[in-house]
Amino acid sequence: MSKKVVVVGGGIIGLCSAYYLQKEGCEVTVVDKTNMDEGASYVNAGYITPSHFISLAAPGMINKGIKWMFNSSSPLYVKPRLDLEFFKWALSFKKSATQAKVQKSISVIKDINLFSRDLYEDIKQSGDFNFHFERKGLLMCYKSDEVGEEEWEIGQQGIKVGLGVKNLTSKEVNELEPNANLDVKGAVYYDCDAHMTPSDFMKEMTAYLKSTGVTFLTNEEVQDIEVVNNIVTKVITHKQILSSDEVVLAAGSWSPLVTKKIGIKIPVQAGKGYRINVKRETGITYPAILCEAKVAVTPMDGFTRFAGTMELGGINHYINPKRVEAISKAAKNYYKGLEINEQEKEQAKCGLRPCSPDGLPYIGKSSKCANLTIATGHAMMGWSLGPATGKLVSETVLGKNTSIDLQPFSPDRKF
C-alpha cells in the first residue's frame, strides 16, 4: 500500500530510506536543514565494514576515555563539560560496556553490515548509478606488537563468525601496497570490507531520487512535530506545515532534539570526526586503519582521504587544529615520506556522528508513536549501514516483515 511519507534528514540514512520507500510506490518528501552538501555523510571514510563487529561500547573504552580526556589531540576526546544529558549517556555507555553485551552484539553488527554491503552492490548493479565502489577489504595496520596481538584476537573472533581474516607480516603488507611506503609491523586484513567515495554516491542518489519524483525541501528546519493520540499529525518547519501518513526521523545527531518534543528519549551524543583530502598521488590503493592513531585512510575517486578522531563535545562544527594535526602526524608516521601540507590541513572538514550508548543504532518505531519510524544513532557505521537501514525503514513503514530482526535496535530499549 502506497503511503505519503516525510523523511526528516537528508544524509545517507535519509536518502537510503527515501530510495526504498519510493521503490515501494510511496510519495516521499525529504526535509533537511542544510543545502545537503556537507556533514557526516560527506566527510566520512566511506567504509562498508563487516569487520567492525565490536561495539564502540567495549570494555576498556571508559578507562581510555578518561586517560585521553585531558589530551585534545587524542584519538578519543571527551570535552569536560557540565551537561546532564551527556552524563546520563555516559552512565548508559558504562552499563553497556561489558564483555557479555559486546559478545551478544557481535553477530547483530556483523549481519546488518553484510546485509548493507549486499544492498550497496545491488544498487550499483541496478544500472541507475555509476558511483565509485570497490571491494578490496581493509588493512588494520599496527606498529607495536601489543596492538598487533589485540587486533589479531579480534580477527580470530571474526574468523569464528565466518569472516575472511589474515594476519599479515610487514613484508606481506608492503607486497599488497608496494608504492605506499608503509612503516608498520604488520596488519590484520579483512577481505569482507568495501569502500566508496561518499560525495559521489550522495550526488547520484539525490539526482536519482529527484528523477523518480521524490520532493526535496532543503535549507528547511523542522521546528516541531505535532502528535495527537500517538499519531504524528503535522511536521512543522520554519516555512510550512507538512502532513503525511508516516514520518521517518533520520536527523542524525539532531534527532533527540526532535523526539524530545514528543516525549520520546533516545540517548544520542554527537561524535565529531575530521577528514583531510590529499589530491596528490600517494601510492595508497588499499583502505587502512592506522590502529594506534585510530585514523582511517581511504583511496577515493581522485584523492586519498585521511579521516578520524572521535570528539564528544556537543553539537558544534568547530575545527580543532590539534585534532587535524594529529591526523596529519599519523599519516606521516605510518606512510614514510608522506607529508600533508598546510593548505590541505586548512581545508579539513568535520561531521557529527550520532552515537548511541551501546554502539547499536536506533531503527524502528517507538511504542509512543504509531506512525514515526526512527533511524539514527549509527555512530561510525552510518555510511556502512545506509542501505540496510533504508530497507528496514521501508519495511517498517509499510508493515512488512523486516529482513533483519529489529529488536536489538529498538528505540525503546533500556540501558
Short mmCIF file of C-alpha atoms in Angstrom, two decimals:
data_model
loop_
_atom_site.label_atom_id
_atom_site.label_comp_id
_atom_site.label_asym_id
_atom_site.label_seq_id
_atom_site.Cartn_x
_atom_site.Cartn_y
_atom_site.Cartn_z
CA MET A 1 0.00 0.00 0.00
CA SER A 2 1.42 3.36 -1.08
CA LYS A 3 1.85 5.96 1.65
CA LYS A 4 2.72 9.61 1.90
CA VAL A 5 5.99 9.81 3.87
CA VAL A 6 8.03 12.72 5.21
CA VAL A 7 11.69 11.88 5.80
CA VAL A 8 13.40 14.28 8.21
CA GLY A 9 17.10 14.34 7.34
CA GLY A 10 18.90 14.21 4.01
CA GLY A 11 22.06 12.33 5.00
CA ILE A 12 22.94 8.79 3.92
CA ILE A 13 20.25 7.25 6.17
CA GLY A 14 17.53 9.64 4.97
CA LEU A 15 18.40 9.19 1.28
CA CYS A 16 18.51 5.40 1.52
CA SER A 17 15.16 5.42 3.34
CA ALA A 18 13.71 7.59 0.57
CA TYR A 19 15.20 5.24 -2.05
CA TYR A 20 13.49 2.11 -0.76
CA LEU A 21 10.24 3.91 0.07
CA GLN A 22 9.89 5.29 -3.46
CA LYS A 23 10.68 1.81 -4.79
CA GLU A 24 7.56 0.69 -2.93
CA GLY A 25 5.47 3.40 -4.58
CA CYS A 26 5.38 5.83 -1.67
CA GLU A 27 5.09 9.59 -2.14
CA VAL A 28 8.25 10.81 -0.40
CA THR A 29 9.35 14.25 0.79
CA VAL A 30 12.84 14.74 2.23
CA VAL A 31 13.34 17.71 4.56
CA ASP A 32 16.82 18.90 5.53
CA LYS A 33 18.04 21.97 7.41
CA THR A 34 21.09 22.32 5.12
CA ASN A 35 21.78 22.52 1.40
CA MET A 36 22.69 18.82 1.58
CA ASP A 37 26.33 19.20 0.60
CA GLU A 38 28.11 18.86 3.95
CA GLY A 39 28.10 16.95 7.23
CA ALA A 40 28.95 13.41 8.33
CA SER A 41 27.60 11.79 5.14
CA TYR A 42 30.15 13.74 3.09
CA VAL A 43 33.27 13.69 5.28
CA ASN A 44 33.34 10.06 6.43
CA ALA A 45 35.85 7.37 5.45
CA GLY A 46 33.43 5.73 3.00
CA TYR A 47 33.80 2.29 4.56
CA ILE A 48 31.39 -0.63 4.38
CA THR A 49 32.64 -2.52 7.41
CA PRO A 50 31.53 -6.05 8.35
CA SER A 51 34.96 -6.09 10.05
CA HIS A 52 33.74 -3.59 12.65
CA PHE A 53 31.70 -6.11 14.62
CA ILE A 54 32.96 -4.99 18.05
CA SER A 55 30.69 -2.36 19.59
CA LEU A 56 32.05 1.10 20.35
CA ALA A 57 30.85 0.46 23.91
CA ALA A 58 33.57 -2.11 24.57
CA PRO A 59 35.26 -2.92 27.88
CA GLY A 60 38.25 -0.66 28.41
CA MET A 61 36.86 2.30 26.45
CA ILE A 62 35.85 4.10 29.65
CA ASN A 63 39.40 3.93 31.00
CA LYS A 64 40.84 5.03 27.66
CA GLY A 65 38.36 7.91 27.53
CA ILE A 66 39.38 9.12 30.99
CA LYS A 67 43.06 8.79 30.07
CA TRP A 68 42.58 10.76 26.86
CA MET A 69 40.16 13.35 28.30
CA PHE A 70 42.96 15.79 29.04
CA ASN A 71 44.65 15.40 25.65
CA SER A 72 42.78 17.29 22.94
CA SER A 73 44.78 15.55 20.19
CA SER A 74 43.98 12.01 21.40
CA PRO A 75 42.01 9.56 19.20
CA LEU A 76 39.03 9.81 21.55
CA TYR A 77 38.49 13.18 23.17
CA VAL A 78 35.73 13.82 25.68
CA LYS A 79 35.42 17.53 26.25
CA PRO A 80 34.90 18.13 30.01
CA ARG A 81 31.59 19.90 30.48
CA LEU A 82 28.57 20.15 32.76
CA ASP A 83 25.82 18.57 30.69
CA LEU A 84 23.10 16.42 32.26
CA GLU A 85 22.19 14.63 29.01
CA PHE A 86 25.83 13.74 28.40
CA PHE A 87 26.19 12.47 31.97
CA LYS A 88 23.15 10.20 31.50
CA TRP A 89 24.52 8.99 28.17
CA ALA A 90 27.95 8.27 29.70
CA LEU A 91 26.32 6.28 32.50
CA SER A 92 24.38 4.21 29.95
CA PHE A 93 27.61 3.72 27.96
CA LYS A 94 29.32 2.40 31.09
CA LYS A 95 26.46 -0.06 31.70
CA SER A 96 26.69 -1.25 28.09
CA ALA A 97 30.48 -1.70 28.08
CA THR A 98 30.55 -5.29 29.36
CA GLN A 99 32.08 -8.34 27.77
CA ALA A 100 28.72 -10.16 27.77
CA LYS A 101 26.90 -7.34 25.95
CA VAL A 102 29.70 -6.92 23.42
CA GLN A 103 29.71 -10.65 22.64
CA LYS A 104 25.93 -10.64 22.25
CA SER A 105 26.09 -7.78 19.74
CA ILE A 106 28.83 -9.25 17.51
CA SER A 107 26.53 -11.24 15.23
CA VAL A 108 23.97 -8.43 15.20
CA ILE A 109 26.51 -5.87 13.98
CA LYS A 110 28.17 -8.26 11.54
CA ASP A 111 24.90 -9.40 9.96
CA ILE A 112 23.49 -5.92 9.36
CA ASN A 113 26.82 -4.80 7.84
CA LEU A 114 26.89 -7.78 5.45
CA PHE A 115 23.26 -7.13 4.54
CA SER A 116 24.08 -3.49 3.81
CA ARG A 117 27.13 -4.36 1.72
CA ASP A 118 25.00 -6.66 -0.43
CA LEU A 119 22.41 -3.91 -0.88
CA TYR A 120 25.11 -1.43 -1.97
CA GLU A 121 26.15 -3.96 -4.60
CA ASP A 122 22.53 -4.37 -5.70
CA ILE A 123 22.16 -0.59 -6.07
CA LYS A 124 25.40 -0.42 -8.04
CA GLN A 125 24.28 -3.23 -10.36
CA SER A 126 20.80 -1.79 -10.92
CA GLY A 127 22.04 0.22 -13.89
CA ASP A 128 20.80 3.52 -12.47
CA PHE A 129 24.11 4.54 -10.87
CA ASN A 130 27.79 4.92 -11.68
CA PHE A 131 29.30 5.67 -8.27
CA HIS A 132 32.73 4.50 -7.08
CA PHE A 133 32.54 1.19 -5.20
CA GLU A 134 35.43 -1.21 -4.59
CA ARG A 135 35.61 -4.36 -2.52
CA LYS A 136 39.30 -4.67 -1.67
CA GLY A 137 38.99 -5.35 2.05
CA LEU A 138 40.57 -3.43 4.92
CA LEU A 139 44.04 -3.40 6.47
CA MET A 140 44.22 -2.90 10.25
CA CYS A 141 47.82 -1.65 10.36
CA TYR A 142 49.78 -1.72 13.60
CA LYS A 143 53.23 -0.52 14.68
CA SER A 144 53.53 -2.32 18.02
CA ASP A 145 53.39 -6.00 18.99
CA GLU A 146 50.87 -5.23 21.75
CA VAL A 147 48.36 -3.63 19.37
CA GLY A 148 49.04 -6.33 16.79
CA GLU A 149 48.11 -9.01 19.32
CA GLU A 150 44.92 -7.12 20.25
CA GLU A 151 43.90 -6.78 16.61
CA TRP A 152 44.60 -10.46 15.87
CA GLU A 153 42.47 -11.50 18.86
CA ILE A 154 39.60 -9.57 17.27
CA GLY A 155 40.48 -11.06 13.88
CA GLN A 156 40.23 -14.57 15.29
CA GLN A 157 36.74 -13.72 16.57
CA GLY A 158 35.95 -12.59 13.04
CA ILE A 159 37.06 -15.97 11.68
CA LYS A 160 34.78 -17.72 14.19
CA VAL A 161 31.75 -15.79 12.87
CA GLY A 162 32.59 -16.59 9.25
CA LEU A 163 34.66 -13.63 8.04
CA GLY A 164 37.81 -13.93 5.96
CA VAL A 165 40.72 -12.64 8.08
CA LYS A 166 44.51 -12.94 7.76
CA ASN A 167 47.37 -11.71 9.92
CA LEU A 168 49.95 -10.22 7.54
CA THR A 169 53.62 -9.55 8.17
CA SER A 170 55.23 -6.22 7.32
CA LYS A 171 56.62 -7.79 4.14
CA GLU A 172 53.19 -9.09 3.09
CA VAL A 173 51.60 -5.69 3.74
CA ASN A 174 54.16 -3.96 1.54
CA GLU A 175 53.68 -6.55 -1.19
CA LEU A 176 49.99 -5.54 -1.23
CA GLU A 177 50.90 -1.83 -1.12
CA PRO A 178 54.25 -1.62 -2.97
CA ASN A 179 54.07 2.14 -3.61
CA ALA A 180 52.69 3.35 -0.27
CA ASN A 181 55.88 3.03 1.82
CA LEU A 182 54.03 1.69 4.86
CA ASP A 183 56.11 1.61 8.03
CA VAL A 184 54.27 -1.00 10.11
CA LYS A 185 55.00 -4.27 11.92
CA GLY A 186 52.04 -5.90 10.22
CA ALA A 187 48.31 -5.74 9.58
CA VAL A 188 45.19 -7.78 10.16
CA TYR A 189 43.46 -7.99 6.79
CA TYR A 190 39.68 -8.40 6.38
CA ASP A 191 38.61 -9.37 2.87
CA CYS A 192 34.91 -8.67 3.57
CA ASP A 193 35.03 -4.86 3.54
CA ALA A 194 34.40 -2.39 0.72
CA HIS A 195 34.90 1.34 0.24
CA MET A 196 33.38 4.24 -1.70
CA THR A 197 33.61 7.96 -2.37
CA PRO A 198 30.73 9.35 -0.27
CA SER A 199 30.16 12.64 -2.11
CA ASP A 200 29.80 10.80 -5.45
CA PHE A 201 27.13 8.49 -4.07
CA MET A 202 25.23 11.30 -2.32
CA LYS A 203 25.08 13.38 -5.51
CA GLU A 204 24.00 10.45 -7.67
CA MET A 205 21.39 9.25 -5.18
CA THR A 206 19.92 12.76 -4.80
CA ALA A 207 19.72 13.17 -8.57
CA TYR A 208 18.12 9.74 -8.97
CA LEU A 209 15.52 10.40 -6.27
CA LYS A 210 14.58 13.72 -7.84
CA SER A 211 14.18 11.99 -11.20
CA THR A 212 11.78 9.47 -9.63
CA GLY A 213 9.53 12.14 -8.10
CA VAL A 214 10.92 12.49 -4.57
CA THR A 215 10.47 16.06 -3.29
CA PHE A 216 13.38 17.80 -1.54
CA LEU A 217 12.92 20.68 0.87
CA THR A 218 16.43 21.95 1.58
CA ASN A 219 17.51 24.72 3.95
CA GLU A 220 14.28 23.99 5.81
CA GLU A 221 14.45 23.18 9.51
CA VAL A 222 11.90 21.07 11.35
CA GLN A 223 10.94 23.06 14.43
CA ASP A 224 8.21 20.88 15.88
CA ILE A 225 6.15 17.73 15.44
CA GLU A 226 2.50 17.65 16.46
CA VAL A 227 1.24 14.37 17.91
CA VAL A 228 -2.40 13.57 18.65
CA ASN A 229 -3.36 10.20 20.20
CA ASN A 230 0.10 8.76 19.49
CA ILE A 231 -0.11 9.77 15.83
CA VAL A 232 2.06 12.43 14.14
CA THR A 233 -0.41 14.80 12.51
CA LYS A 234 1.91 17.63 11.46
CA VAL A 235 5.59 18.20 10.78
CA ILE A 236 6.18 21.91 11.31
CA THR A 237 9.15 23.60 9.62
CA HIS A 238 10.10 27.27 9.79
CA LYS A 239 8.47 27.68 6.37
CA GLN A 240 5.37 25.47 6.33
CA ILE A 241 3.29 22.69 7.85
CA LEU A 242 3.61 19.22 6.31
CA SER A 243 1.14 16.38 6.63
CA SER A 244 1.75 12.71 5.86
CA ASP A 245 0.75 9.16 6.68
CA GLU A 246 4.16 8.30 8.09
CA VAL A 247 7.26 10.17 9.29
CA VAL A 248 10.85 8.89 9.23
CA LEU A 249 13.27 10.62 11.59
CA ALA A 250 16.81 10.35 10.21
CA ALA A 251 18.26 13.60 11.52
CA GLY A 252 21.47 12.16 12.93
CA SER A 253 22.84 13.96 15.98
CA TRP A 254 19.86 16.33 15.93
CA SER A 255 17.28 13.52 16.24
CA PRO A 256 16.93 13.73 20.07
CA LEU A 257 16.05 17.42 19.77
CA VAL A 258 13.02 16.37 17.70
CA THR A 259 11.92 13.31 19.71
CA LYS A 260 12.22 15.25 22.96
CA LYS A 261 9.35 17.45 21.80
CA ILE A 262 7.03 14.43 21.72
CA GLY A 263 8.22 12.69 24.87
CA ILE A 264 10.49 10.07 23.31
CA LYS A 265 14.01 9.92 24.72
CA ILE A 266 16.69 8.39 22.52
CA PRO A 267 20.13 8.90 24.08
CA VAL A 268 22.45 10.20 21.36
CA GLN A 269 25.67 12.18 21.61
CA ALA A 270 27.37 13.88 18.68
CA GLY A 271 30.80 12.39 17.95
CA LYS A 272 32.77 14.80 15.81
CA GLY A 273 35.05 13.32 13.18
CA TYR A 274 37.51 15.07 10.86
CA ARG A 275 38.79 14.46 7.37
CA ILE A 276 41.70 15.69 5.23
CA ASN A 277 41.70 15.13 1.47
CA VAL A 278 45.02 14.74 -0.36
CA LYS A 279 44.55 15.23 -4.09
CA ARG A 280 48.12 14.25 -4.96
CA GLU A 281 49.41 10.79 -5.80
CA THR A 282 50.05 8.88 -2.56
CA GLY A 283 50.59 5.36 -3.87
CA ILE A 284 47.86 4.16 -1.50
CA THR A 285 45.48 1.63 -3.07
CA TYR A 286 44.07 -0.25 -0.05
CA PRO A 287 41.85 1.18 2.69
CA ALA A 288 43.64 1.03 6.02
CA ILE A 289 43.10 1.91 9.64
CA LEU A 290 46.20 3.12 11.44
CA CYS A 291 45.42 1.34 14.67
CA GLU A 292 47.39 3.18 17.32
CA ALA A 293 46.26 6.55 15.95
CA LYS A 294 42.68 5.46 15.10
CA VAL A 295 42.97 7.11 11.68
CA ALA A 296 41.21 5.75 8.59
CA VAL A 297 42.82 6.01 5.16
CA THR A 298 40.74 5.59 2.01
CA PRO A 299 41.77 5.73 -1.66
CA MET A 300 38.80 7.53 -3.18
CA ASP A 301 37.87 8.71 -6.66
CA GLY A 302 40.70 11.14 -7.48
CA PHE A 303 42.12 11.62 -3.98
CA THR A 304 43.13 9.93 -0.74
CA ARG A 305 41.14 10.66 2.39
CA PHE A 306 42.56 10.62 5.90
CA ALA A 307 39.80 10.62 8.49
CA GLY A 308 39.45 10.01 12.16
CA THR A 309 39.17 11.00 15.79
CA MET A 310 36.06 10.88 17.95
CA GLU A 311 35.32 14.08 19.81
CA LEU A 312 32.39 14.08 22.22
CA GLY A 313 31.81 17.75 22.81
CA GLY A 314 28.21 18.53 21.92
CA ILE A 315 26.73 19.83 18.68
CA ASN A 316 29.21 22.22 17.08
CA HIS A 317 31.33 22.36 13.95
CA TYR A 318 34.43 23.99 15.38
CA ILE A 319 37.57 22.68 13.69
CA ASN A 320 40.19 21.98 16.35
CA PRO A 321 43.63 22.41 14.70
CA LYS A 322 45.22 19.99 17.20
CA ARG A 323 42.99 17.18 16.03
CA VAL A 324 43.68 17.93 12.37
CA GLU A 325 47.39 17.92 13.15
CA ALA A 326 47.06 14.54 14.90
CA ILE A 327 45.66 13.02 11.69
CA SER A 328 48.45 14.61 9.67
CA LYS A 329 51.13 13.25 12.02
CA ALA A 330 49.62 9.78 11.88
CA ALA A 331 49.79 9.79 8.08
CA LYS A 332 53.47 10.73 8.17
CA ASN A 333 54.19 8.19 10.90
CA TYR A 334 52.71 5.22 9.03
CA TYR A 335 53.48 6.21 5.42
CA LYS A 336 57.15 7.13 5.04
CA GLY A 337 57.67 10.29 3.02
CA LEU A 338 54.02 11.35 3.08
CA GLU A 339 53.61 14.96 4.15
CA ILE A 340 50.17 16.55 4.40
CA ASN A 341 50.77 20.22 3.66
CA GLU A 342 49.32 23.30 5.33
CA GLN A 343 46.84 24.03 2.56
CA GLU A 344 45.42 20.51 2.80
CA LYS A 345 45.12 20.83 6.58
CA GLU A 346 43.41 24.21 6.27
CA GLN A 347 40.75 22.60 4.06
CA ALA A 348 39.90 19.95 6.67
CA LYS A 349 36.21 19.39 7.35
CA CYS A 350 34.27 17.79 10.18
CA GLY A 351 30.97 15.96 10.64
CA LEU A 352 28.88 14.88 13.61
CA ARG A 353 28.24 11.16 14.04
CA PRO A 354 25.23 10.25 16.21
CA CYS A 355 26.41 7.84 18.90
CA SER A 356 24.14 5.62 20.99
CA PRO A 357 25.34 4.38 24.39
CA ASP A 358 25.60 0.71 23.37
CA GLY A 359 27.04 1.11 19.87
CA LEU A 360 23.87 -0.07 18.11
CA PRO A 361 21.70 2.25 16.03
CA TYR A 362 18.05 3.00 16.68
CA ILE A 363 15.92 1.56 13.88
CA GLY A 364 12.17 1.10 14.18
CA LYS A 365 9.11 2.51 15.88
CA SER A 366 8.66 3.60 19.47
CA SER A 367 5.58 2.36 21.30
CA LYS A 368 4.83 6.02 22.00
CA CYS A 369 4.15 6.96 18.37
CA ALA A 370 2.47 4.68 15.83
CA ASN A 371 3.50 6.40 12.59
CA LEU A 372 7.03 7.59 13.43
CA THR A 373 9.98 5.42 12.37
CA ILE A 374 13.29 6.35 13.98
CA ALA A 375 16.61 5.75 12.19
CA THR A 376 19.63 7.26 13.92
CA GLY A 377 22.49 6.52 16.33
CA HIS A 378 24.74 4.74 13.80
CA ALA A 379 27.96 6.36 15.08
CA MET A 380 30.91 5.45 12.83
CA MET A 381 28.86 2.87 10.89
CA GLY A 382 26.39 5.34 9.38
CA TRP A 383 27.83 5.08 5.89
CA SER A 384 28.23 1.32 6.13
CA LEU A 385 24.64 0.78 7.27
CA GLY A 386 22.87 3.27 4.97
CA PRO A 387 21.13 0.84 2.57
CA ALA A 388 20.34 -1.72 5.28
CA THR A 389 18.72 0.94 7.42
CA GLY A 390 16.82 2.36 4.47
CA LYS A 391 15.49 -1.08 3.54
CA LEU A 392 14.46 -1.81 7.14
CA VAL A 393 12.79 1.60 7.41
CA SER A 394 10.70 0.98 4.28
CA GLU A 395 9.66 -2.45 5.54
CA THR A 396 8.69 -0.94 8.90
CA VAL A 397 6.71 1.92 7.37
CA LEU A 398 4.78 -0.48 5.14
CA GLY A 399 4.16 -3.01 7.91
CA LYS A 400 6.15 -5.81 6.27
CA ASN A 401 8.24 -8.48 7.96
CA THR A 402 11.71 -6.98 8.27
CA SER A 403 14.75 -8.56 6.62
CA ILE A 404 16.57 -8.48 9.96
CA ASP A 405 15.18 -8.73 13.49
CA LEU A 406 14.82 -5.14 14.75
CA GLN A 407 14.55 -5.99 18.43
CA PRO A 408 18.25 -5.19 19.17
CA PHE A 409 17.80 -1.78 17.51
CA SER A 410 14.56 -0.80 19.29
CA PRO A 411 14.27 2.92 20.11
CA ASP A 412 12.55 1.83 23.37
CA ARG A 413 15.40 -0.40 24.58
CA LYS A 414 16.72 0.17 28.08
CA PHE A 415 20.35 0.61 29.06
#
